[in-house]
Structure formats: C-alpha cells, structure tokens
Amino acid sequence: MTFWKKILLTIASVATLATAAPECSGMEEGTKAYNNGDFERAIDEWRTCADNGTPDADLFYNLGNAYFRNGKIGFAIFYYRSALRLRPNDDDIQHNLKYAQAMTRDKVEDEGEENPILSGLFKAHHALSLKAQLIALLAIFWLIALIGIAGRIVIGEKAKNVCTGAIFVLTAVFCVIGSSAAYKIFILEKEICGVVTAADADVTSAPSDKSQTLNTLSEGTTFEVISEQGNFAEIRLGEKIKGFVKLSEVGIVK
C-alpha cells in the first residue's frame, strides 16, 4: 500500500471509541454523523466529549480527521498533535499529521534539508513508547541483578568474564534507553507547542491589542509556547520569530 493511499484510508476511517469516556453519549452520535458525512455534527458531538472527559488519543485522532474533512487544517493539526502526544508511536496519527502539515508548507518557513544522522537518532528515540521503555528498563535492571548473582556463583574465570561483559553491555543499553525515557518525560513536563487554528494569527511585540505586529502566522503553523499571559501566549518559532499571539486564534497542545 502506498503512502498516499494509506493517508486517504486513515483519514476516512474512524478509530474505536469504546474505551474513551464511555459515559459520553456523543461518542456514538459523532461516529454516526462522521460516517454519514456530517462532519460539523461529528465535531460538535466529539468536542463536547473531549471538553467534558479525560484526554483520549482515539477521540483526538477522530476530531483531527473530522476537522480535516471539514477543511479546517489548523484544528486538524492541533488534534492530531494532541493525539500524538498521548500515543507518540501511532503510525496512523503520524501519517495524517504529516499529510495535514504538507498542506501548509508553502506558508511555513522551509526548515532546510533533513540531516540523516539526526533523523536516524529521532527514529531510534521514538522506536519504543515511553511505557515500553520503562518496562524494558525494569526488565534490564532485574536481568543485570540476576547476572550479577550468577557471576558470584559460577566457577571458572571465563564464565565470570562472560557475566562481567554481559553486565557491561546491559548497563550501556540501560543508560541509552534511560536517557531516551528521561528526555521524553522532560518533554512531556516542559515542552508545550501550539498551532494556529484561525485563518492567520498576528505575532505582536507585547500581550496587548495595541502592540506592534511583528509577523503573521498562517493556519496550521506550529510553534513553541513559552508562557501564557492573560488572553495571550508568548511563543517562539525558530530563531527569528518571537512574540505574543491571541489564545483565541491558536490551540495549545498540553
């Protein structure tokens, strides 16, 4: 199956919502509306569930699909990113987010050619989910402990050296996975991004309607959120763009 065919299929599909806030009656109604092509109603039903329930990756993913089908790229990217924050290794979410972002590339500053080394490190970093990494760390810890005990029991210098070598290798793997997991936890706690959900958003010099406009960001542009101040968010985008945007014109992915 080609990349683009998979994109179209995943956008057309609706994820199972049985485990997402089952007390919300709008789940089933939203699914029916989506399947009937009534994306506005699907959005209304699912937004109500999202606003009143706990964060759920499937619900956010479906909202992203509904907004995309309704022609609102900014909100689609916002909800895809919200879903991906909860489930960072989901292929469908990643593909749909990439497809939606591709539609805004002519409006966003080019990031330049991708560095293959950094790309490889990024893929390795996200090869396992945070939960899987924590389970792997626990398993490696107990394996190191067992090998350490075995090293004291076995007879012969060769067997002891094998145990020592195994402990060294496992410790190195433990450190690599542990560093990746620690960074993911840090990002979850500290890094907040936002997405322009309006047709465009002015970047101003201060959190005030009367302040100078420095730049204008187009719908779907993603940026780093530094802080929130009243009705404004302080943002940064690359090395050149820094200022304040109205919260009413953007969505903050938390």
CSV table of C-alpha atoms in Angstrom, one decimal, residues 150-166:
chain,number,residue,atom,x,y,z
A,150,ALA,CA,25.3,-15.7,38.7
A,151,GLY,CA,28.7,-14.1,38.4
A,152,ARG,CA,29.4,-14.8,42.0
A,153,ILE,CA,28.1,-18.4,41.8
A,154,VAL,CA,29.7,-19.7,38.6
A,155,ILE,CA,33.1,-21.4,38.7
A,156,GLY,CA,35.9,-20.5,36.3
A,157,GLU,CA,37.5,-17.3,35.2
A,158,LYS,CA,35.9,-17.5,31.7
A,159,ALA,CA,32.4,-17.8,33.0
A,160,LYS,CA,32.9,-14.8,35.3
A,161,ASN,CA,34.3,-12.7,32.4
A,162,VAL,CA,31.2,-13.6,30.3
A,163,CYS,CA,29.0,-12.4,33.2
A,164,THR,CA,31.0,-9.2,33.6
A,165,GLY,CA,30.8,-8.5,29.8
A,166,ALA,CA,27.1,-9.1,29.8
